[in-house]
Amino acid sequence: EIMRQAPERVTRLALFDTNPLAETDVMKARRAPQIAKARAGALSEIMKHEMKPNYLSDGPHRSQILDVCMDMAIDLGVDAFVNQSVALRDRQDQQETLKKVTVPTMVVCGEDDVLCPIARHQLMHDLVVSSTFEIIGGAGHLPTLEQADKVNVVLRRWLEET
């Protein structure tokens, strides 16, 4: 969104486990009940049953990372959950924005990202001229937590090259 509104302020762009497309009608329909449940005091249940199962790859630290995700969600609270849900629900398609990107850009995703699959990242890579594309093995939607060392190597290399 920053790239769309103020591209002159961006000197490099790293896109991690994201989605350039507008929300599908199916996903939009899921948001209202989740928001209502969160407002009714069931944020923990939503995170536990509807969100957390989609975040991570199977790995030795999965349980610990899921606990961190739950703690972050609870600490941020209902208002943050609602605001994020509305932002996702109402987001614009950013494909045209990506076609205009001229700054060094890296697209990174977890190999097992269910929320934002590899195909969406390949699309972003294809839309951004001269971008680099990295897939992090052993990671789902949160490679920065699941495979921090691998992400740091990829990010450091990219920053040194650009």
Tab-separated table of N, CA and C in Angstrom:
chain	number	residue	atom	x	y	z
A	1	GLU	N	0.829	-1.197	0.000
A	1	GLU	CA	0.000	0.000	0.000
A	1	GLU	C	0.872	1.258	0.000
A	2	ILE	N	1.979	1.198	0.731
A	2	ILE	CA	2.903	2.341	0.729
A	2	ILE	C	3.443	2.558	-0.675
A	3	MET	N	3.733	1.471	-1.352
A	3	MET	CA	4.245	1.573	-2.727
A	3	MET	C	3.223	2.244	-3.644
A	4	ARG	N	1.956	1.984	-3.407
A	4	ARG	CA	0.898	2.587	-4.230
A	4	ARG	C	0.740	4.066	-3.909
A	5	GLN	N	0.746	4.407	-2.618
A	5	GLN	CA	0.456	5.778	-2.207
A	5	GLN	C	1.659	6.711	-2.264
A	6	ALA	N	2.841	6.186	-1.975
A	6	ALA	CA	4.021	7.059	-1.907
A	6	ALA	C	5.271	6.339	-2.417
A	7	PRO	N	5.288	5.958	-3.676
A	7	PRO	CA	6.418	5.175	-4.193
A	7	PRO	C	7.761	5.893	-4.083
A	8	GLU	N	7.744	7.212	-4.063
A	8	GLU	CA	8.994	7.963	-3.963
A	8	GLU	C	9.671	7.770	-2.605
A	9	ARG	N	8.960	7.267	-1.631
A	9	ARG	CA	9.519	7.057	-0.293
A	9	ARG	C	10.162	5.681	-0.135
A	10	VAL	N	10.018	4.824	-1.136
A	10	VAL	CA	10.514	3.448	-1.040
A	10	VAL	C	11.790	3.302	-1.867
A	11	THR	N	12.851	2.815	-1.223
A	11	THR	CA	14.124	2.613	-1.930
A	11	THR	C	14.406	1.143	-2.200
A	12	ARG	N	13.819	0.270	-1.418
A	12	ARG	CA	13.893	-1.181	-1.585
A	12	ARG	C	12.571	-1.751	-1.104
A	13	LEU	N	12.222	-2.914	-1.635
A	13	LEU	CA	10.951	-3.529	-1.268
A	13	LEU	C	11.156	-5.019	-1.053
A	14	ALA	N	10.810	-5.489	0.135
A	14	ALA	CA	10.848	-6.917	0.441
A	14	ALA	C	9.424	-7.360	0.755
A	15	LEU	N	8.934	-8.281	-0.028
A	15	LEU	CA	7.566	-8.780	0.123
A	15	LEU	C	7.617	-10.198	0.687
A	16	PHE	N	7.216	-10.351	1.937
A	16	PHE	CA	7.258	-11.629	2.635
A	16	PHE	C	5.855	-12.159	2.863
A	17	ASP	N	5.579	-13.335	2.353
A	17	ASP	CA	4.334	-14.049	2.633
A	17	ASP	C	3.130	-13.129	2.609
A	18	THR	N	2.904	-12.592	1.434
A	18	THR	CA	1.835	-11.628	1.248
A	18	THR	C	1.025	-11.995	0.008
A	19	ASN	N	0.100	-11.163	-0.340
A	19	ASN	CA	-0.841	-11.474	-1.409
A	19	ASN	C	-1.181	-10.189	-2.153
A	20	PRO	N	-0.937	-10.128	-3.457
A	20	PRO	CA	-1.221	-8.901	-4.201
A	20	PRO	C	-2.680	-8.756	-4.626
A	21	LEU	N	-3.455	-9.807	-4.418
A	21	LEU	CA	-4.827	-9.815	-4.919
A	21	LEU	C	-5.817	-9.299	-3.885
A	22	ALA	N	-6.920	-8.784	-4.360
A	22	ALA	CA	-8.016	-8.405	-3.469
A	22	ALA	C	-8.586	-9.666	-2.837
A	23	GLU	N	-9.228	-9.503	-1.727
A	23	GLU	CA	-9.825	-10.635	-1.010
A	23	GLU	C	-10.907	-11.287	-1.868
A	24	THR	N	-10.946	-12.612	-1.862
A	24	THR	CA	-11.989	-13.333	-2.593
A	24	THR	C	-13.314	-13.212	-1.840
A	25	ASP	N	-14.409	-13.421	-2.544
A	25	ASP	CA	-15.721	-13.365	-1.906
A	25	ASP	C	-15.847	-14.414	-0.806
A	26	VAL	N	-15.248	-15.577	-1.017
A	26	VAL	CA	-15.291	-16.645	-0.006
A	26	VAL	C	-14.606	-16.189	1.279
A	27	MET	N	-13.432	-15.593	1.141
A	27	MET	CA	-12.711	-15.118	2.323
A	27	MET	C	-13.419	-13.932	2.962
A	28	LYS	N	-13.980	-13.051	2.144
A	28	LYS	CA	-14.740	-11.924	2.704
A	28	LYS	C	-15.879	-12.431	3.579
A	29	ALA	N	-16.567	-13.481	3.117
A	29	ALA	CA	-17.700	-14.035	3.862
A	29	ALA	C	-17.263	-14.617	5.206
A	30	ARG	N	-16.032	-15.094	5.299
A	30	ARG	CA	-15.526	-15.650	6.563
A	30	ARG	C	-15.209	-14.559	7.586
A	31	ARG	N	-14.912	-13.380	7.120
A	31	ARG	CA	-14.430	-12.326	8.019
A	31	ARG	C	-15.507	-11.844	8.996
A	32	ALA	N	-16.731	-11.622	8.529
A	32	ALA	CA	-17.778	-11.081	9.409
A	32	ALA	C	-18.037	-11.968	10.626
A	33	PRO	N	-18.200	-13.281	10.461
A	33	PRO	CA	-18.400	-14.115	11.656
A	33	PRO	C	-17.187	-14.111	12.594
A	34	GLN	N	-15.988	-14.064	12.029
A	34	GLN	CA	-14.789	-14.011	12.873
A	34	GLN	C	-14.755	-12.714	13.675
A	35	ILE	N	-15.059	-11.620	13.022
A	35	ILE	CA	-15.075	-10.326	13.705
A	35	ILE	C	-16.126	-10.335	14.819
A	36	ALA	N	-17.306	-10.857	14.517
A	36	ALA	CA	-18.374	-10.913	15.527
A	36	ALA	C	-17.959	-11.773	16.717
A	37	LYS	N	-17.339	-12.909	16.446
A	37	LYS	CA	-16.882	-13.778	17.537
A	37	LYS	C	-15.818	-13.080	18.373
A	38	ALA	N	-14.891	-12.418	17.716
A	38	ALA	CA	-13.832	-11.715	18.445
A	38	ALA	C	-14.435	-10.648	19.347
A	39	ARG	N	-15.360	-9.885	18.811
A	39	ARG	CA	-16.006	-8.832	19.611
A	39	ARG	C	-16.819	-9.411	20.768
A	40	ALA	N	-17.272	-10.662	20.613
A	40	ALA	CA	-18.051	-11.322	21.666
A	40	ALA	C	-17.160	-12.014	22.699
A	41	GLY	N	-15.845	-11.845	22.561
A	41	GLY	CA	-14.936	-12.404	23.557
A	41	GLY	C	-14.287	-13.721	23.203
A	42	ALA	N	-14.390	-14.127	21.951
A	42	ALA	CA	-13.857	-15.435	21.551
A	42	ALA	C	-12.600	-15.330	20.682
A	43	LEU	N	-11.800	-14.298	20.887
A	43	LEU	CA	-10.581	-14.144	20.079
A	43	LEU	C	-9.665	-15.358	20.215
A	44	SER	N	-9.499	-15.857	21.417
A	44	SER	CA	-8.637	-17.030	21.624
A	44	SER	C	-9.124	-18.223	20.817
A	45	GLU	N	-10.421	-18.429	20.801
A	45	GLU	CA	-10.986	-19.563	20.053
A	45	GLU	C	-10.775	-19.403	18.554
A	46	ILE	N	-10.968	-18.197	18.051
A	46	ILE	CA	-10.749	-17.938	16.623
A	46	ILE	C	-9.303	-18.223	16.260
A	47	MET	N	-8.393	-17.706	17.060
A	47	MET	CA	-6.971	-17.920	16.780
A	47	MET	C	-6.624	-19.402	16.848
A	48	LYS	N	-7.120	-20.070	17.851
A	48	LYS	CA	-6.783	-21.479	18.057
A	48	LYS	C	-7.317	-22.381	16.951
A	49	HIS	N	-8.559	-22.167	16.543
A	49	HIS	CA	-9.210	-23.097	15.627
A	49	HIS	C	-9.214	-22.664	14.166
A	50	GLU	N	-9.179	-21.342	13.912
A	50	GLU	CA	-9.317	-20.867	12.540
A	50	GLU	C	-8.056	-20.252	11.971
A	51	MET	N	-7.187	-19.741	12.808
A	51	MET	CA	-5.999	-19.049	12.313
A	51	MET	C	-4.737	-19.905	12.451
A	52	LYS	N	-4.418	-20.270	13.672
A	52	LYS	CA	-3.158	-20.963	13.930
A	52	LYS	C	-2.939	-22.201	13.060
A	53	PRO	N	-3.959	-23.014	12.787
A	53	PRO	CA	-3.697	-24.202	11.967
A	53	PRO	C	-3.173	-23.887	10.558
A	54	ASN	N	-3.362	-22.653	10.092
A	54	ASN	CA	-2.941	-22.279	8.744
A	54	ASN	C	-1.589	-21.578	8.689
A	55	TYR	N	-0.979	-21.316	9.824
A	55	TYR	CA	0.208	-20.476	9.847
A	55	TYR	C	1.509	-21.189	9.504
A	56	LEU	N	1.732	-22.350	10.090
A	56	LEU	CA	3.081	-22.901	10.101
A	56	LEU	C	3.224	-24.228	9.374
A	57	SER	N	4.444	-24.477	8.970
A	57	SER	CA	4.852	-25.772	8.449
A	57	SER	C	5.043	-26.706	9.643
A	58	ASP	N	5.003	-27.989	9.402
A	58	ASP	CA	5.353	-28.919	10.470
A	58	ASP	C	6.844	-28.800	10.725
A	59	GLY	N	7.212	-28.689	11.956
A	59	GLY	CA	8.618	-28.563	12.304
A	59	GLY	C	8.813	-28.781	13.784
A	60	PRO	N	10.055	-28.888	14.206
A	60	PRO	CA	10.328	-29.223	15.602
A	60	PRO	C	9.914	-28.146	16.599
A	61	HIS	N	9.772	-26.914	16.154
A	61	HIS	CA	9.439	-25.815	17.066
A	61	HIS	C	8.026	-25.281	16.833
A	62	ARG	N	7.225	-26.028	16.095
A	62	ARG	CA	5.875	-25.588	15.725
A	62	ARG	C	5.049	-25.164	16.948
A	63	SER	N	5.019	-25.987	17.958
A	63	SER	CA	4.198	-25.709	19.133
A	63	SER	C	4.641	-24.423	19.825
A	64	GLN	N	5.939	-24.234	19.955
A	64	GLN	CA	6.453	-23.023	20.596
A	64	GLN	C	6.118	-21.775	19.781
A	65	ILE	N	6.250	-21.870	18.464
A	65	ILE	CA	5.967	-20.716	17.613
A	65	ILE	C	4.475	-20.393	17.626
A	66	LEU	N	3.640	-21.432	17.646
A	66	LEU	CA	2.199	-21.197	17.731
A	66	LEU	C	1.836	-20.519	19.052
A	67	ASP	N	2.517	-20.881	20.115
A	67	ASP	CA	2.287	-20.219	21.396
A	67	ASP	C	2.651	-18.736	21.313
A	68	VAL	N	3.755	-18.425	20.635
A	68	VAL	CA	4.159	-17.028	20.441
A	68	VAL	C	3.081	-16.289	19.648
A	69	CYS	N	2.567	-16.927	18.596
A	69	CYS	CA	1.508	-16.302	17.782
A	69	CYS	C	0.261	-16.027	18.621
A	70	MET	N	-0.107	-16.980	19.456
A	70	MET	CA	-1.277	-16.804	20.310
A	70	MET	C	-1.038	-15.663	21.300
A	71	ASP	N	0.136	-15.638	21.906
A	71	ASP	CA	0.447	-14.561	22.851
A	71	ASP	C	0.381	-13.197	22.165
A	72	MET	N	0.932	-13.109	20.949
A	72	MET	CA	0.906	-11.835	20.224
A	72	MET	C	-0.529	-11.414	19.927
A	73	ALA	N	-1.352	-12.360	19.483
A	73	ALA	CA	-2.744	-12.038	19.155
A	73	ALA	C	-3.501	-11.548	20.386
A	74	ILE	N	-3.317	-12.232	21.488
A	74	ILE	CA	-4.023	-11.851	22.717
A	74	ILE	C	-3.506	-10.505	23.224
A	75	ASP	N	-2.175	-10.311	23.167
A	75	ASP	CA	-1.600	-9.034	23.609
A	75	ASP	C	-2.095	-7.866	22.760
A	76	LEU	N	-2.182	-8.078	21.457
A	76	LEU	CA	-2.665	-7.009	20.576
A	76	LEU	C	-4.149	-6.738	20.787
A	77	GLY	N	-4.913	-7.783	21.029
A	77	GLY	CA	-6.313	-7.635	21.393
A	77	GLY	C	-7.295	-7.627	20.241
A	78	VAL	N	-8.536	-7.500	20.626
A	78	VAL	CA	-9.665	-7.584	19.694
A	78	VAL	C	-9.626	-6.462	18.657
A	79	ASP	N	-9.355	-5.248	19.091
A	79	ASP	CA	-9.360	-4.126	18.144
A	79	ASP	C	-8.345	-4.339	17.022
A	80	ALA	N	-7.154	-4.801	17.358
A	80	ALA	CA	-6.138	-5.064	16.330
A	80	ALA	C	-6.610	-6.172	15.396
A	81	PHE	N	-7.199	-7.231	15.952
A	81	PHE	CA	-7.714	-8.321	15.118
A	81	PHE	C	-8.778	-7.800	14.158
A	82	VAL	N	-9.708	-7.010	14.673
A	82	VAL	CA	-10.781	-6.463	13.834
A	82	VAL	C	-10.195	-5.549	12.759
A	83	ASN	N	-9.295	-4.661	13.146
A	83	ASN	CA	-8.689	-3.750	12.164
A	83	ASN	C	-7.935	-4.505	11.078
A	84	GLN	N	-7.181	-5.520	11.457
A	84	GLN	CA	-6.458	-6.317	10.465
A	84	GLN	C	-7.428	-7.071	9.554
A	85	SER	N	-8.483	-7.605	10.140
A	85	SER	CA	-9.476	-8.343	9.348
A	85	SER	C	-10.162	-7.444	8.337
A	86	VAL	N	-10.523	-6.246	8.761
A	86	VAL	CA	-11.169	-5.285	7.854
A	86	VAL	C	-10.196	-4.859	6.761
A	87	ALA	N	-8.943	-4.606	7.128
A	87	ALA	CA	-7.939	-4.220	6.125
A	87	ALA	C	-7.751	-5.320	5.090
A	88	LEU	N	-7.703	-6.564	5.525
A	88	LEU	CA	-7.573	-7.679	4.582
A	88	LEU	C	-8.825	-7.815	3.717
A	89	ARG	N	-9.970	-7.719	4.352
A	89	ARG	CA	-11.244	-7.840	3.633
A	89	ARG	C	-11.386	-6.785	2.543
A	90	ASP	N	-10.955	-5.564	2.840
A	90	ASP	CA	-11.189	-4.439	1.943
A	90	ASP	C	-9.988	-4.076	1.070
A	91	ARG	N	-8.932	-4.852	1.133
A	91	ARG	CA	-7.714	-4.470	0.413
A	91	ARG	C	-7.938	-4.456	-1.101
A	92	GLN	N	-7.201	-3.557	-1.732
A	92	GLN	CA	-7.270	-3.419	-3.191
A	92	GLN	C	-6.353	-4.423	-3.863
A	93	ASP	N	-6.676	-4.753	-5.075
A	93	ASP	CA	-5.770	-5.533	-5.901
A	93	ASP	C	-4.546	-4.655	-6.192
A	94	GLN	N	-3.366	-5.179	-5.979
A	94	GLN	CA	-2.141	-4.388	-6.129
A	94	GLN	C	-1.308	-4.809	-7.349
A	95	GLN	N	-1.885	-5.531	-8.272
A	95	GLN	CA	-1.111	-5.979	-9.426
A	95	GLN	C	-0.589	-4.813	-10.267
A	96	GLU	N	-1.405	-3.814	-10.483
A	96	GLU	CA	-0.958	-2.649	-11.261
A	96	GLU	C	0.145	-1.893	-10.535
A	97	THR	N	0.025	-1.823	-9.220
A	97	THR	CA	1.077	-1.185	-8.420
A	97	THR	C	2.391	-1.922	-8.606
A	98	LEU	N	2.348	-3.245	-8.528
A	98	LEU	CA	3.575	-4.037	-8.650
A	98	LEU	C	4.219	-3.892	-10.032
A	99	LYS	N	3.424	-3.721	-11.048
A	99	LYS	CA	3.968	-3.540	-12.402
A	99	LYS	C	4.796	-2.266	-12.520
A	100	LYS	N	4.529	-1.299	-11.643
A	100	LYS	CA	5.216	-0.010	-11.701
A	100	LYS	C	6.464	0.048	-10.812
A	101	VAL	N	6.713	-0.980	-10.033
A	101	VAL	CA	7.844	-0.978	-9.108
A	101	VAL	C	9.162	-1.002	-9.878
A	102	THR	N	10.055	-0.082	-9.529
A	102	THR	CA	11.369	-0.024	-10.175
A	102	THR	C	12.521	-0.154	-9.175
A	103	VAL	N	12.222	-0.158	-7.891
A	103	VAL	CA	13.269	-0.296	-6.882
A	103	VAL	C	13.643	-1.773	-6.724
A	104	PRO	N	14.840	-2.052	-6.194
A	104	PRO	CA	15.199	-3.446	-5.947
A	104	PRO	C	14.148	-4.122	-5.070
A	105	THR	N	13.697	-5.284	-5.525
A	105	THR	CA	12.597	-5.971	-4.850
A	105	THR	C	12.916	-7.444	-4.679
A	106	MET	N	12.595	-7.944	-3.502
A	106	MET	CA	12.738	-9.364	-3.212
A	106	MET	C	11.378	-9.898	-2.770
A	107	VAL	N	11.002	-11.038	-3.331
A	107	VAL	CA	9.765	-11.722	-2.964
A	107	VAL	C	10.171	-13.007	-2.243
A	108	VAL	N	9.644	-13.207	-1.043
A	108	VAL	CA	10.018	-14.363	-0.226
A	108	VAL	C	8.760	-15.019	0.321
A	109	CYS	N	8.756	-16.349	0.297
A	109	CYS	CA	7.633	-17.058	0.897
A	109	CYS	C	8.093	-18.371	1.499
A	110	GLY	N	7.306	-18.829	2.446
A	110	GLY	CA	7.521	-20.151	3.009
A	110	GLY	C	7.013	-21.193	2.032
A	111	GLU	N	7.749	-22.254	1.921
A	111	GLU	CA	7.416	-23.348	1.001
A	111	GLU	C	6.019	-23.915	1.262
A	112	ASP	N	5.596	-23.889	2.514
A	112	ASP	CA	4.315	-24.489	2.894
A	112	ASP	C	3.277	-23.451	3.312
A	113	ASP	N	3.386	-22.240	2.791
A	113	ASP	CA	2.453	-21.179	3.159
A	113	ASP	C	1.079	-21.470	2.561
A	114	VAL	N	0.127	-21.747	3.421
A	114	VAL	CA	-1.247	-22.042	3.002
A	114	VAL	C	-2.019	-20.748	2.759
A	115	LEU	N	-1.762	-19.735	3.567
A	115	LEU	CA	-2.503	-18.476	3.463
A	115	LEU	C	-2.135	-17.694	2.208
A	116	CYS	N	-0.856	-17.672	1.874
A	116	CYS	CA	-0.356	-16.970	0.689
A	116	CYS	C	0.578	-17.928	-0.061
A	117	PRO	N	0.032	-18.796	-0.869
A	117	PRO	CA	0.825	-19.863	-1.485
A	117	PRO	C	1.875	-19.369	-2.483
A	118	ILE	N	2.751	-20.283	-2.828
A	118	ILE	CA	3.863	-19.979	-3.733
A	118	ILE	C	3.366	-19.336	-5.024
A	119	ALA	N	2.258	-19.791	-5.571
A	119	ALA	CA	1.749	-19.240	-6.836
A	119	ALA	C	1.498	-17.738	-6.734
A	120	ARG	N	1.033	-17.252	-5.593
A	120	ARG	CA	0.805	-15.819	-5.422
A	120	ARG	C	2.133	-15.064	-5.422
A	121	HIS	N	3.138	-15.682	-4.844
A	121	HIS	CA	4.466	-15.059	-4.814
A	121	HIS	C	5.124	-15.083	-6.183
A	122	GLN	N	4.904	-16.155	-6.908
A	122	GLN	CA	5.411	-16.224	-8.278
A	122	GLN	C	4.768	-15.123	-9.119
A	123	LEU	N	3.483	-14.889	-8.905
A	123	LEU	CA	2.790	-13.803	-9.597
A	123	LEU	C	3.448	-12.460	-9.284
A	124	MET	N	3.723	-12.199	-8.023
A	124	MET	CA	4.372	-10.934	-7.660
A	124	MET	C	5.747	-10.821	-8.301
A	125	HIS	N	6.493	-11.894	-8.261
A	125	HIS	CA	7.820	-11.915	-8.885
A	125	HIS	C	7.703	-11.621	-10.378
A	126	ASP	N	6.719	-12.195	-11.024
A	126	ASP	CA	6.521	-11.964	-12.458
A	126	ASP	C	6.106	-10.518	-12.749
A	127	LEU	N	5.378	-9.910	-11.837
A	127	LEU	CA	4.900	-8.542	-12.048
A	127	LEU	C	5.981	-7.485	-11.817
A	128	VAL	N	6.916	-7.757	-10.919
A	128	VAL	CA	7.962	-6.789	-10.584
A	128	VAL	C	9.209	-7.101	-11.405
A	129	VAL	N	9.514	-6.217	-12.334
A	129	VAL	CA	10.669	-6.409	-13.212
A	129	VAL	C	11.936	-6.501	-12.361
A	130	SER	N	12.771	-7.451	-12.662
A	130	SER	CA	14.078	-7.630	-12.014
A	130	SER	C	14.000	-7.957	-10.528
A	131	SER	N	12.894	-8.477	-10.074
A	131	SER	CA	12.823	-8.881	-8.664
A	131	SER	C	13.532	-10.219	-8.484
A	132	THR	N	13.885	-10.507	-7.245
A	132	THR	CA	14.412	-11.817	-6.906
A	132	THR	C	13.328	-12.572	-6.152
A	133	PHE	N	13.414	-13.896	-6.189
A	133	PHE	CA	12.373	-14.727	-5.595
A	133	PHE	C	13.041	-15.840	-4.805
A	134	GLU	N	12.659	-15.959	-3.550
A	134	GLU	CA	13.211	-16.979	-2.667
A	134	GLU	C	12.081	-17.740	-1.992
A	135	ILE	N	12.201	-19.053	-1.978
A	135	ILE	CA	11.265	-19.911	-1.266
A	135	ILE	C	12.033	-20.510	-0.085
A	136	ILE	N	11.507	-20.346	1.109
A	136	ILE	CA	12.159	-20.829	2.317
A	136	ILE	C	11.592	-22.198	2.681
A	137	GLY	N	12.430	-23.211	2.574
A	137	GLY	CA	12.021	-24.569	2.923
A	137	GLY	C	11.767	-24.710	4.416
A	138	GLY	N	10.856	-25.595	4.761
A	138	GLY	CA	10.560	-25.850	6.162
A	138	GLY	C	9.820	-24.718	6.848
A	139	ALA	N	9.129	-23.898	6.051
A	139	ALA	CA	8.396	-22.762	6.622
A	139	ALA	C	7.026	-22.644	5.975
A	140	GLY	N	6.097	-22.119	6.750
A	140	GLY	CA	4.763	-21.807	6.259
A	140	GLY	C	4.625	-20.307	6.090
A	141	HIS	N	3.614	-19.722	6.728
A	141	HIS	CA	3.307	-18.300	6.569
A	141	HIS	C	4.231	-17.379	7.369
A	142	LEU	N	4.994	-17.937	8.283
A	142	LEU	CA	5.841	-17.109	9.146
A	142	LEU	C	7.303	-17.562	9.101
A	143	PRO	N	7.942	-17.501	7.941
A	143	PRO	CA	9.323	-17.985	7.854
A	143	PRO	C	10.296	-17.221	8.740
A	144	THR	N	9.981	-15.968	9.044
A	144	THR	CA	10.873	-15.200	9.918
A	144	THR	C	10.922	-15.790	11.326
A	145	LEU	N	9.891	-16.497	11.731
A	145	LEU	CA	9.891	-17.198	13.012
A	145	LEU	C	10.300	-18.661	12.846
A	146	GLU	N	9.833	-19.298	11.788
A	146	GLU	CA	10.064	-20.724	11.599
A	146	GLU	C	11.492	-21.046	11.153
A	147	GLN	N	12.047	-20.204	10.304
A	147	GLN	CA	13.384	-20.442	9.743
A	147	GLN	C	14.171	-19.133	9.740
A	148	ALA	N	14.312	-18.550	10.912
A	148	ALA	CA	14.935	-17.231	11.029
A	148	ALA	C	16.333	-17.198	10.423
A	149	ASP	N	17.130	-18.223	10.648
A	149	ASP	CA	18.495	-18.228	10.105
A	149	ASP	C	18.497	-18.208	8.582
A	150	LYS	N	17.640	-19.013	7.973
A	150	LYS	CA	17.553	-19.038	6.507
A	150	LYS	C	17.085	-17.689	5.969
A	151	VAL	N	16.093	-17.107	6.619
A	151	VAL	CA	15.576	-15.804	6.192
A	151	VAL	C	16.666	-14.750	6.311
A	152	ASN	N	17.402	-14.763	7.398
A	152	ASN	CA	18.469	-13.781	7.584
A	152	ASN	C	19.549	-13.903	6.513
A	153	VAL	N	19.903	-15.122	6.128
A	153	VAL	CA	20.897	-15.321	5.066
A	153	VAL	C	20.395	-14.729	3.749
A	154	VAL	N	19.160	-15.038	3.403
A	154	VAL	CA	18.563	-14.546	2.159
A	154	VAL	C	18.458	-13.026	2.179
A	155	LEU	N	18.004	-12.478	3.268
A	155	LEU	CA	17.837	-11.035	3.389
A	155	LEU	C	19.188	-10.317	3.368
A	156	ARG	N	20.140	-10.847	4.094
A	156	ARG	CA	21.481	-10.229	4.123
A	156	ARG	C	22.100	-10.229	2.723
A	157	ARG	N	22.014	-11.351	2.040
A	157	ARG	CA	22.580	-11.456	0.689
A	157	ARG	C	21.927	-10.434	-0.236
A	158	TRP	N	20.613	-10.334	-0.176
A	158	TRP	CA	19.900	-9.401	-1.034
A	158	TRP	C	20.292	-7.953	-0.717
A	159	LEU	N	20.373	-7.615	0.558
A	159	LEU	CA	20.742	-6.261	0.934
A	159	LEU	C	22.168	-5.909	0.485
A	160	GLU	N	23.056	-6.884	0.536
A	160	GLU	CA	24.438	-6.633	0.100
A	160	GLU	C	24.541	-6.481	-1.406
A	161	GLU	N	23.641	-7.119	-2.144
A	161	GLU	CA	23.679	-7.075	-3.609
A	161	GLU	C	22.994	-5.834	-4.162
A	162	THR	N	22.109	-5.216	-3.383
A	162	THR	CA	21.351	-4.076	-3.912
A	162	THR	C	21.861	-2.759	-3.379
